[in-house]
PDB file of C-alpha atoms in Angstrom:
ATOM      1  CA  ASP A   1       0.328   7.802  -9.449  1.00  0.00           C
ATOM      2  CA  ALA A   2      -0.287  11.509 -10.036  1.00  0.00           C
ATOM      3  CA  LEU A   3       0.127  12.739 -13.608  1.00  0.00           C
ATOM      4  CA  GLY A   4       2.338  15.817 -13.655  1.00  0.00           C
ATOM      5  CA  TYR A   5       3.507  15.178 -10.088  1.00  0.00           C
ATOM      6  CA  ASP A   6       5.724  17.915  -8.646  1.00  0.00           C
ATOM      7  CA  ALA A   7       7.542  17.176  -5.384  1.00  0.00           C
ATOM      8  CA  GLN A   8       7.627  20.888  -4.457  1.00  0.00           C
ATOM      9  CA  SER A   9       3.952  21.741  -4.968  1.00  0.00           C
ATOM     10  CA  SER A  10       1.898  18.529  -5.167  1.00  0.00           C
ATOM     11  CA  ASP A  11       0.420  16.364  -2.444  1.00  0.00           C
ATOM     12  CA  PRO A  12       2.629  13.447  -1.365  1.00  0.00           C
ATOM     13  CA  LEU A  13       2.730  10.813  -4.081  1.00  0.00           C
ATOM     14  CA  TYR A  14       2.426   7.986  -1.558  1.00  0.00           C
ATOM     15  CA  LYS A  15       0.856   7.982   1.900  1.00  0.00           C
ATOM     16  CA  HIS A  16       2.178   6.906   5.270  1.00  0.00           C
ATOM     17  CA  TRP A  17       1.804   3.438   6.758  1.00  0.00           C
ATOM     18  CA  PRO A  18       1.872   4.246  10.486  1.00  0.00           C
ATOM     19  CA  PHE A  19       3.457   1.080  11.871  1.00  0.00           C
ATOM     20  CA  LEU A  20       6.713   1.177  13.832  1.00  0.00           C
ATOM     21  CA  ILE A  21       8.773  -1.912  14.670  1.00  0.00           C
ATOM     22  CA  ALA A  22      11.553  -1.608  17.260  1.00  0.00           C
ATOM     23  CA  ARG A  23      13.771  -3.830  19.350  1.00  0.00           C
ATOM     24  CA  ASP A  24      14.937  -3.008  22.856  1.00  0.00           C
ATOM     25  CA  ALA A  25      18.659  -3.753  23.062  1.00  0.00           C
ATOM     26  CA  ALA A  26      18.741  -4.263  26.827  1.00  0.00           C
ATOM     27  CA  SER A  27      15.866  -6.748  27.119  1.00  0.00           C
ATOM     28  CA  GLU A  28      16.113  -8.054  23.530  1.00  0.00           C
ATOM     29  CA  VAL A  29      12.320  -7.742  23.334  1.00  0.00           C
ATOM     30  CA  ALA A  30      10.761  -6.608  20.052  1.00  0.00           C
ATOM     31  CA  TYR A  31       7.639  -4.517  19.904  1.00  0.00           C
ATOM     32  CA  GLY A  32       5.415  -2.823  17.362  1.00  0.00           C
ATOM     33  CA  LEU A  33       3.179   0.251  17.446  1.00  0.00           C
ATOM     34  CA  PHE A  34       0.370   0.560  14.906  1.00  0.00           C
ATOM     35  CA  TYR A  35      -1.455   3.894  14.839  1.00  0.00           C
ATOM     36  CA  ASP A  36      -4.905   3.271  13.361  1.00  0.00           C
ATOM     37  CA  THR A  37      -5.406   6.580  11.570  1.00  0.00           C
ATOM     38  CA  LEU A  38      -5.820   7.995   8.080  1.00  0.00           C
ATOM     39  CA  SER A  39      -5.002  11.516   9.235  1.00  0.00           C
ATOM     40  CA  ASN A  40      -1.754  13.310   8.426  1.00  0.00           C
ATOM     41  CA  ALA A  41       0.896  12.217  10.901  1.00  0.00           C
ATOM     42  CA  THR A  42       4.470  13.088  11.811  1.00  0.00           C
ATOM     43  CA  PHE A  43       6.937  10.575  13.212  1.00  0.00           C
ATOM     44  CA  ASP A  44      10.224  11.446  14.881  1.00  0.00           C
ATOM     45  CA  LEU A  45      12.290   8.338  15.535  1.00  0.00           C
ATOM     46  CA  GLY A  46      14.795   9.674  18.014  1.00  0.00           C
ATOM     47  CA  CYS A  47      16.028  12.982  16.591  1.00  0.00           C
ATOM     48  CA  GLU A  48      14.399  15.144  19.272  1.00  0.00           C
ATOM     49  CA  TYR A  49      16.570  15.823  22.331  1.00  0.00           C
ATOM     50  CA  ASP A  50      15.474  16.667  25.857  1.00  0.00           C
ATOM     51  CA  ASN A  51      17.883  17.785  28.588  1.00  0.00           C
ATOM     52  CA  TYR A  52      16.160  15.558  31.126  1.00  0.00           C
ATOM     53  CA  HIS A  53      15.505  12.463  29.035  1.00  0.00           C
ATOM     54  CA  GLY A  54      17.980  12.570  26.147  1.00  0.00           C
ATOM     55  CA  PHE A  55      16.805  11.614  22.689  1.00  0.00           C
ATOM     56  CA  TYR A  56      13.175  10.541  22.439  1.00  0.00           C
ATOM     57  CA  ARG A  57      10.617   9.443  19.857  1.00  0.00           C
ATOM     58  CA  TYR A  58       7.182  10.857  19.252  1.00  0.00           C
ATOM     59  CA  CYS A  59       4.205  10.618  16.916  1.00  0.00           C
ATOM     60  CA  GLU A  60       1.977  13.615  16.203  1.00  0.00           C
ATOM     61  CA  ILE A  61      -1.409  13.006  14.540  1.00  0.00           C
ATOM     62  CA  GLU A  62      -3.335  16.029  13.285  1.00  0.00           C
ATOM     63  CA  ASP A  63      -6.922  14.828  13.671  1.00  0.00           C
ATOM     64  CA  GLY A  64      -9.135  12.116  15.148  1.00  0.00           C
ATOM     65  CA  ASP A  65      -8.911   9.868  18.178  1.00  0.00           C
ATOM     66  CA  LEU A  66      -5.707   8.274  19.408  1.00  0.00           C
ATOM     67  CA  ASP A  67      -6.245   4.616  18.517  1.00  0.00           C
ATOM     68  CA  TYR A  68      -3.199   2.419  18.486  1.00  0.00           C
ATOM     69  CA  TYR A  69      -2.137  -1.172  19.037  1.00  0.00           C
ATOM     70  CA  VAL A  70       0.926  -2.506  20.824  1.00  0.00           C
ATOM     71  CA  PHE A  71       2.477  -5.817  19.752  1.00  0.00           C
ATOM     72  CA  VAL A  72       5.179  -7.548  21.798  1.00  0.00           C
ATOM     73  CA  GLY A  73       7.268 -10.557  20.834  1.00  0.00           C
ATOM     74  CA  GLU A  74      10.599 -12.213  21.395  1.00  0.00           C
ATOM     75  CA  ARG A  75      11.638 -11.467  17.810  1.00  0.00           C
ATOM     76  CA  ILE A  76      10.684  -8.958  15.141  1.00  0.00           C
ATOM     77  CA  ARG A  77       9.085 -11.732  13.090  1.00  0.00           C
ATOM     78  CA  ASP A  78       6.750 -12.439  16.029  1.00  0.00           C
ATOM     79  CA  VAL A  79       5.657  -8.807  16.057  1.00  0.00           C
ATOM     80  CA  THR A  80       5.096  -8.822  12.287  1.00  0.00           C
ATOM     81  CA  ARG A  81       3.008 -11.984  12.532  1.00  0.00           C
ATOM     82  CA  LYS A  82       0.759 -10.463  15.211  1.00  0.00           C
ATOM     83  CA  PHE A  83       0.379  -7.302  13.124  1.00  0.00           C
ATOM     84  CA  MET A  84      -0.730  -9.331  10.101  1.00  0.00           C
ATOM     85  CA  ASP A  85      -3.160 -11.327  12.240  1.00  0.00           C
ATOM     86  CA  LEU A  86      -4.873  -7.994  12.908  1.00  0.00           C
ATOM     87  CA  THR A  87      -4.758  -6.405   9.445  1.00  0.00           C
ATOM     88  CA  GLY A  88      -4.747  -9.452   7.145  1.00  0.00           C
ATOM     89  CA  ARG A  89      -2.014 -10.673   4.870  1.00  0.00           C
ATOM     90  CA  MET A  90      -1.398 -11.258   1.191  1.00  0.00           C
ATOM     91  CA  THR A  91      -1.022 -14.693  -0.351  1.00  0.00           C
ATOM     92  CA  LEU A  92       2.620 -15.604  -0.776  1.00  0.00           C
ATOM     93  CA  GLY A  93       3.429 -15.020  -4.433  1.00  0.00           C
ATOM     94  CA  PRO A  94       5.424 -17.353  -6.679  1.00  0.00           C
ATOM     95  CA  ARG A  95       9.173 -17.456  -6.193  1.00  0.00           C
ATOM     96  CA  TRP A  96       9.891 -15.704  -9.504  1.00  0.00           C
ATOM     97  CA  SER A  97       7.871 -12.676  -8.373  1.00  0.00           C
ATOM     98  CA  LEU A  98      10.550 -11.991  -5.751  1.00  0.00           C
ATOM     99  CA  GLY A  99      13.298 -11.749  -8.371  1.00  0.00           C
ATOM    100  CA  TYR A 100      14.386  -8.756 -10.439  1.00  0.00           C
ATOM    101  CA  SER A 101      11.675  -7.505 -12.798  1.00  0.00           C
ATOM    102  CA  ASN A 102      12.209  -5.057 -15.631  1.00  0.00           C
ATOM    103  CA  THR A 103      10.015  -2.914 -17.843  1.00  0.00           C
ATOM    104  CA  ALA A 104      10.475  -0.183 -20.413  1.00  0.00           C
ATOM    105  CA  MET A 105       7.483   1.647 -21.843  1.00  0.00           C
ATOM    106  CA  SER A 106       9.518   2.853 -24.810  1.00  0.00           C
ATOM    107  CA  LEU A 107      10.020  -0.701 -26.073  1.00  0.00           C
ATOM    108  CA  THR A 108       6.324  -1.559 -26.454  1.00  0.00           C
ATOM    109  CA  ASP A 109       5.581   1.953 -27.721  1.00  0.00           C
ATOM    110  CA  ALA A 110       8.092   1.511 -30.554  1.00  0.00           C
ATOM    111  CA  ALA A 111       6.839   0.786 -34.067  1.00  0.00           C
ATOM    112  CA  ASP A 112       9.074  -2.318 -34.156  1.00  0.00           C
ATOM    113  CA  ALA A 113       8.234  -3.413 -30.587  1.00  0.00           C
ATOM    114  CA  GLN A 114       8.782  -7.140 -31.109  1.00  0.00           C
ATOM    115  CA  ALA A 115      12.258  -6.621 -32.569  1.00  0.00           C
ATOM    116  CA  ARG A 116      13.171  -4.168 -29.791  1.00  0.00           C
ATOM    117  CA  LEU A 117      11.944  -6.569 -27.110  1.00  0.00           C
ATOM    118  CA  SER A 118      13.859  -9.450 -28.664  1.00  0.00           C
ATOM    119  CA  ASP A 119      16.999  -7.311 -28.646  1.00  0.00           C
ATOM    120  CA  PHE A 120      16.401  -6.566 -24.961  1.00  0.00           C
ATOM    121  CA  VAL A 121      16.527 -10.306 -24.229  1.00  0.00           C
ATOM    122  CA  ASP A 122      19.847 -10.527 -26.090  1.00  0.00           C
ATOM    123  CA  GLN A 123      21.266  -7.545 -24.211  1.00  0.00           C
ATOM    124  CA  ALA A 124      20.299  -8.995 -20.831  1.00  0.00           C
ATOM    125  CA  ALA A 125      22.111 -12.227 -21.725  1.00  0.00           C
ATOM    126  CA  ALA A 126      25.155 -10.401 -23.116  1.00  0.00           C
ATOM    127  CA  HIS A 127      25.569  -8.402 -19.895  1.00  0.00           C
ATOM    128  CA  ASP A 128      24.736 -11.390 -17.675  1.00  0.00           C
ATOM    129  CA  ILE A 129      21.785  -9.647 -16.004  1.00  0.00           C
ATOM    130  CA  PRO A 130      19.451 -12.153 -14.293  1.00  0.00           C
ATOM    131  CA  ILE A 131      15.827 -11.115 -14.833  1.00  0.00           C
ATOM    132  CA  SER A 132      12.863 -13.034 -13.452  1.00  0.00           C
ATOM    133  CA  ALA A 133      10.063 -11.171 -15.222  1.00  0.00           C
ATOM    134  CA  PHE A 134       9.445  -8.540 -17.877  1.00  0.00           C
ATOM    135  CA  HIS A 135       6.367  -6.311 -17.706  1.00  0.00           C
ATOM    136  CA  LEU A 136       4.978  -5.305 -21.088  1.00  0.00           C
ATOM    137  CA  GLY A 137       3.953  -1.670 -21.195  1.00  0.00           C
ATOM    138  CA  SER A 138       0.486  -0.962 -22.594  1.00  0.00           C
ATOM    139  CA  GLY A 139       1.912   0.015 -25.996  1.00  0.00           C
ATOM    140  CA  TYR A 140       1.365  -3.552 -27.199  1.00  0.00           C
ATOM    141  CA  SER A 141      -2.396  -2.845 -27.069  1.00  0.00           C
ATOM    142  CA  SER A 142      -2.369   0.463 -28.949  1.00  0.00           C
ATOM    143  CA  ILE A 143      -4.530   1.418 -31.904  1.00  0.00           C
ATOM    144  CA  GLY A 144      -3.132   4.703 -33.155  1.00  0.00           C
ATOM    145  CA  ARG A 145      -2.263   6.821 -30.106  1.00  0.00           C
ATOM    146  CA  ARG A 146      -4.817   5.197 -27.781  1.00  0.00           C
ATOM    147  CA  ARG A 147      -4.552   1.976 -25.768  1.00  0.00           C
ATOM    148  CA  TYR A 148      -7.224  -0.696 -25.650  1.00  0.00           C
ATOM    149  CA  VAL A 149      -7.122  -3.454 -23.053  1.00  0.00           C
ATOM    150  CA  PHE A 150      -7.090  -7.034 -24.412  1.00  0.00           C
ATOM    151  CA  THR A 151      -6.093  -6.053 -27.937  1.00  0.00           C
ATOM    152  CA  TRP A 152      -2.827  -6.703 -29.783  1.00  0.00           C
ATOM    153  CA  ASN A 153      -1.207  -4.296 -32.215  1.00  0.00           C
ATOM    154  CA  ARG A 154      -0.043  -6.847 -34.806  1.00  0.00           C
ATOM    155  CA  ASP A 155       2.002  -4.219 -36.639  1.00  0.00           C
ATOM    156  CA  LYS A 156       4.160  -3.806 -33.526  1.00  0.00           C
ATOM    157  CA  VAL A 157       3.915  -7.399 -32.321  1.00  0.00           C
ATOM    158  CA  PRO A 158       3.199  -9.643 -35.318  1.00  0.00           C
ATOM    159  CA  ASP A 159       3.713 -12.925 -33.422  1.00  0.00           C
ATOM    160  CA  PRO A 160       2.868 -12.800 -29.693  1.00  0.00           C
ATOM    161  CA  HIS A 161       3.466 -16.548 -29.314  1.00  0.00           C
ATOM    162  CA  ALA A 162       7.041 -16.181 -30.573  1.00  0.00           C
ATOM    163  CA  LEU A 163       7.622 -13.119 -28.399  1.00  0.00           C
ATOM    164  CA  VAL A 164       6.533 -14.901 -25.218  1.00  0.00           C
ATOM    165  CA  ALA A 165       8.618 -17.944 -26.144  1.00  0.00           C
ATOM    166  CA  ARG A 166      11.649 -15.668 -26.594  1.00  0.00           C
ATOM    167  CA  PHE A 167      11.343 -14.416 -23.022  1.00  0.00           C
ATOM    168  CA  THR A 168      10.415 -17.811 -21.597  1.00  0.00           C
ATOM    169  CA  ASP A 169      13.427 -19.505 -23.178  1.00  0.00           C
ATOM    170  CA  ALA A 170      15.590 -16.857 -21.502  1.00  0.00           C
ATOM    171  CA  GLY A 171      14.053 -17.648 -18.095  1.00  0.00           C
ATOM    172  CA  MET A 172      11.813 -14.566 -17.934  1.00  0.00           C
ATOM    173  CA  ARG A 173       8.086 -14.588 -17.202  1.00  0.00           C
ATOM    174  CA  VAL A 174       6.054 -12.134 -19.269  1.00  0.00           C
ATOM    175  CA  VAL A 175       3.506  -9.971 -17.468  1.00  0.00           C
ATOM    176  CA  ALA A 176       1.191  -7.721 -19.483  1.00  0.00           C
ATOM    177  CA  ASN A 177      -0.209  -4.312 -18.596  1.00  0.00           C
ATOM    178  CA  ILE A 178      -4.024  -4.437 -18.442  1.00  0.00           C
ATOM    179  CA  LYS A 179      -6.499  -1.800 -17.333  1.00  0.00           C
ATOM    180  CA  PRO A 180     -10.096  -2.274 -16.072  1.00  0.00           C
ATOM    181  CA  CYS A 181     -11.432   0.612 -18.166  1.00  0.00           C
ATOM    182  CA  LEU A 182     -12.570   0.453 -21.802  1.00  0.00           C
ATOM    183  CA  LEU A 183     -12.276   3.618 -23.868  1.00  0.00           C
ATOM    184  CA  ASP A 184     -15.568   4.652 -25.450  1.00  0.00           C
ATOM    185  CA  ASP A 185     -14.392   3.509 -28.907  1.00  0.00           C
ATOM    186  CA  HIS A 186     -12.909   0.205 -27.721  1.00  0.00           C
ATOM    187  CA  PRO A 187     -13.766  -2.629 -30.152  1.00  0.00           C
ATOM    188  CA  ALA A 188     -15.594  -4.483 -27.358  1.00  0.00           C
ATOM    189  CA  TYR A 189     -17.280  -1.450 -25.784  1.00  0.00           C
ATOM    190  CA  ASP A 190     -20.752  -2.010 -27.263  1.00  0.00           C
ATOM    191  CA  ASP A 191     -20.699  -5.703 -26.319  1.00  0.00           C
ATOM    192  CA  VAL A 192     -19.785  -5.007 -22.700  1.00  0.00           C
ATOM    193  CA  ALA A 193     -22.355  -2.187 -22.510  1.00  0.00           C
ATOM    194  CA  ALA A 194     -25.067  -4.500 -23.874  1.00  0.00           C
ATOM    195  CA  ARG A 195     -24.273  -6.966 -21.105  1.00  0.00           C
ATOM    196  CA  GLY A 196     -24.781  -4.233 -18.504  1.00  0.00           C
ATOM    197  CA  ALA A 197     -21.258  -5.033 -17.343  1.00  0.00           C
ATOM    198  CA  PHE A 198     -19.974  -1.479 -16.819  1.00  0.00           C
ATOM    199  CA  ILE A 199     -20.292   0.702 -13.738  1.00  0.00           C
ATOM    200  CA  GLY A 200     -23.546   2.451 -14.632  1.00  0.00           C
ATOM    201  CA  ASN A 201     -25.231   5.801 -14.237  1.00  0.00           C
ATOM    202  CA  ALA A 202     -28.353   5.461 -12.077  1.00  0.00           C
ATOM    203  CA  ALA A 203     -30.069   8.437 -13.720  1.00  0.00           C
ATOM    204  CA  THR A 204     -29.585   7.453 -17.369  1.00  0.00           C
ATOM    205  CA  GLY A 205     -29.154   3.697 -17.162  1.00  0.00           C
ATOM    206  CA  ARG A 206     -26.107   4.005 -19.411  1.00  0.00           C
ATOM    207  CA  PRO A 207     -22.430   3.366 -18.580  1.00  0.00           C
ATOM    208  CA  SER A 208     -20.835   5.892 -16.244  1.00  0.00           C
ATOM    209  CA  ILE A 209     -18.173   7.746 -18.246  1.00  0.00           C
ATOM    210  CA  SER A 210     -14.887   8.767 -16.634  1.00  0.00           C
ATOM    211  CA  GLN A 211     -11.645  10.339 -17.797  1.00  0.00           C
ATOM    212  CA  PHE A 212      -8.974   7.708 -18.347  1.00  0.00           C
ATOM    213  CA  TRP A 213      -5.710   7.265 -20.261  1.00  0.00           C
ATOM    214  CA  ASP A 214      -5.987   8.794 -23.747  1.00  0.00           C
ATOM    215  CA  GLY A 215      -9.659   9.697 -23.408  1.00  0.00           C
ATOM    216  CA  GLU A 216     -12.976   8.855 -21.777  1.00  0.00           C
ATOM    217  CA  GLY A 217     -14.226   5.382 -20.979  1.00  0.00           C
ATOM    218  CA  ALA A 218     -16.224   3.151 -18.654  1.00  0.00           C
ATOM    219  CA  TYR A 219     -15.009   0.832 -15.901  1.00  0.00           C
ATOM    220  CA  VAL A 220     -15.811  -2.877 -15.872  1.00  0.00           C
ATOM    221  CA  ASP A 221     -18.163  -3.774 -13.018  1.00  0.00           C
ATOM    222  CA  PHE A 222     -16.609  -6.716 -11.177  1.00  0.00           C
ATOM    223  CA  THR A 223     -19.698  -6.983  -8.950  1.00  0.00           C
ATOM    224  CA  HIS A 224     -21.729  -7.993 -12.038  1.00  0.00           C
ATOM    225  CA  PRO A 225     -21.471 -11.642 -13.208  1.00  0.00           C
ATOM    226  CA  GLN A 226     -21.307 -10.507 -16.830  1.00  0.00           C
ATOM    227  CA  GLY A 227     -18.450  -8.149 -16.044  1.00  0.00           C
ATOM    228  CA  VAL A 228     -16.519 -10.978 -14.380  1.00  0.00           C
ATOM    229  CA  ARG A 229     -17.257 -13.363 -17.250  1.00  0.00           C
ATOM    230  CA  TRP A 230     -16.191 -10.912 -19.971  1.00  0.00           C
ATOM    231  CA  TRP A 231     -12.975 -10.122 -18.089  1.00  0.00           C
ATOM    232  CA  GLN A 232     -12.137 -13.792 -17.522  1.00  0.00           C
ATOM    233  CA  ASP A 233     -12.843 -14.757 -21.140  1.00  0.00           C
ATOM    234  CA  SER A 234     -10.765 -11.841 -22.473  1.00  0.00           C
ATOM    235  CA  LEU A 235      -7.912 -12.526 -20.067  1.00  0.00           C
ATOM    236  CA  ARG A 236      -7.748 -16.171 -21.091  1.00  0.00           C
ATOM    237  CA  ARG A 237      -8.048 -15.523 -24.842  1.00  0.00           C
ATOM    238  CA  GLU A 238      -5.684 -12.550 -25.159  1.00  0.00           C
ATOM    239  CA  LEU A 239      -3.091 -13.270 -22.466  1.00  0.00           C
ATOM    240  CA  LEU A 240      -3.207 -16.594 -20.635  1.00  0.00           C
ATOM    241  CA  ASP A 241      -3.424 -18.650 -23.844  1.00  0.00           C
ATOM    242  CA  TYR A 242      -0.159 -17.006 -24.896  1.00  0.00           C
ATOM    243  CA  GLY A 243       1.482 -17.956 -21.595  1.00  0.00           C
ATOM    244  CA  ILE A 244       1.265 -14.420 -20.207  1.00  0.00           C
ATOM    245  CA  LEU A 245       0.311 -13.613 -16.634  1.00  0.00           C
ATOM    246  CA  GLY A 246      -1.985 -10.668 -15.907  1.00  0.00           C
ATOM    247  CA  TRP A 247      -0.798  -7.408 -14.378  1.00  0.00           C
ATOM    248  CA  ASN A 248      -3.560  -5.001 -13.488  1.00  0.00           C
ATOM    249  CA  ASP A 249      -2.241  -1.461 -13.897  1.00  0.00           C
ATOM    250  CA  ASN A 250      -4.191   1.744 -13.225  1.00  0.00           C
ATOM    251  CA  ASN A 251      -6.697  -0.254 -11.194  1.00  0.00           C
ATOM    252  CA  GLU A 252      -7.873   2.643  -9.040  1.00  0.00           C
ATOM    253  CA  TYR A 253     -11.516   3.364  -9.854  1.00  0.00           C
ATOM    254  CA  GLU A 254     -11.424   7.159  -9.957  1.00  0.00           C
ATOM    255  CA  ILE A 255     -15.112   7.781 -10.652  1.00  0.00           C
ATOM    256  CA  TRP A 256     -16.414  11.309 -10.100  1.00  0.00           C
ATOM    257  CA  ASP A 257     -19.974  10.617 -11.273  1.00  0.00           C
ATOM    258  CA  GLU A 258     -22.235  11.096  -8.234  1.00  0.00           C
ATOM    259  CA  ASP A 259     -24.919   8.963  -9.926  1.00  0.00           C
ATOM    260  CA  ALA A 260     -22.539   6.052 -10.530  1.00  0.00           C
ATOM    261  CA  VAL A 261     -23.847   2.682  -9.368  1.00  0.00           C
ATOM    262  CA  SER A 262     -22.526  -0.866  -9.410  1.00  0.00           C
ATOM    263  CA  HIS A 263     -24.501  -4.078  -9.654  1.00  0.00           C
ATOM    264  CA  GLY A 264     -23.339  -4.850  -6.100  1.00  0.00           C
ATOM    265  CA  PHE A 265     -23.700  -8.618  -6.484  1.00  0.00           C
ATOM    266  CA  GLY A 266     -27.463  -8.091  -6.855  1.00  0.00           C
ATOM    267  CA  GLU A 267     -27.792  -5.171  -4.442  1.00  0.00           C
ATOM    268  CA  PRO A 268     -27.032  -1.922  -6.385  1.00  0.00           C
TER     269      PRO A 268
END
C-alpha cells in the first residue's frame, strides 16, 4: 500500500496480472493467454471496432519481448489448472478463511480496546452478521504512539485470553497484525541484534536501519537460523498460546540501504 495514495497523481496502487481466460461460444472450448511481462500493458477486451472485422481484442505491451503462453481446455477450470501448473499454486487455506472477515483499526487503537472489541461481538450477533474471522489491528501492540510486534498493551487489552475466548465462543477466529520489522527502541531489539538476526549492513556490521511505521527499525532476517528461531518463539508465546493465528502485515522488505546483506542461509 502507498501512504498518501492519490488516484489522480500517484502510480497505480496495484499492478496488472496479465492473464486472460475466455470461452468460445461456438466451439465451447476454453482458452487462456498469459503474457509473461512486468512491463506496463494495456488490454482491450472487445471495445475496439473495425469495419472489416467487427469488435476485436488486443494487448499492447510497452517494452520487452513478446513472450506469452496459450492454454486450451474443455472447461475454464482446465485452463486454470494448466496455468497454475506453470506458475505454481498456493496451499488451500482452511475453510474459515473463505468466509467473511472483518477488521477495524479504530477498535484496537482505542484506549478501552478490549471493551470495544467485546461490544463488536455483541453487535455482530444482534444484527445477525456471520463473521468467520476478525483481524486485530496493530493497536493492540502499541506503547505510546508506536507499535511493537509481539507485545501486548495491557492497558488496552488487560486479558488477551478472555478476549480471544469472546471471539471464539461467537464462532470467530482471531488473527493478529504482526510486522517483520522491530523499531529501534523495541523491547527485544538489543536481543535480536545480539543474535545477528537482523538484515545487516555489510560496511558497519550493524543492523541495517530502514524507515518503517512510526519510526526507524530493522527487519528480521529469515535466512538466519536465529532470526527464524526468535520469530517462532515470539509467535508461539505472544499469539499462538492465546489461540491466535498469525497475520503478517506490511511484509514487504523496503530496504534502501545499498550495503544491506542477509545471512543467506550461510551464503551472505
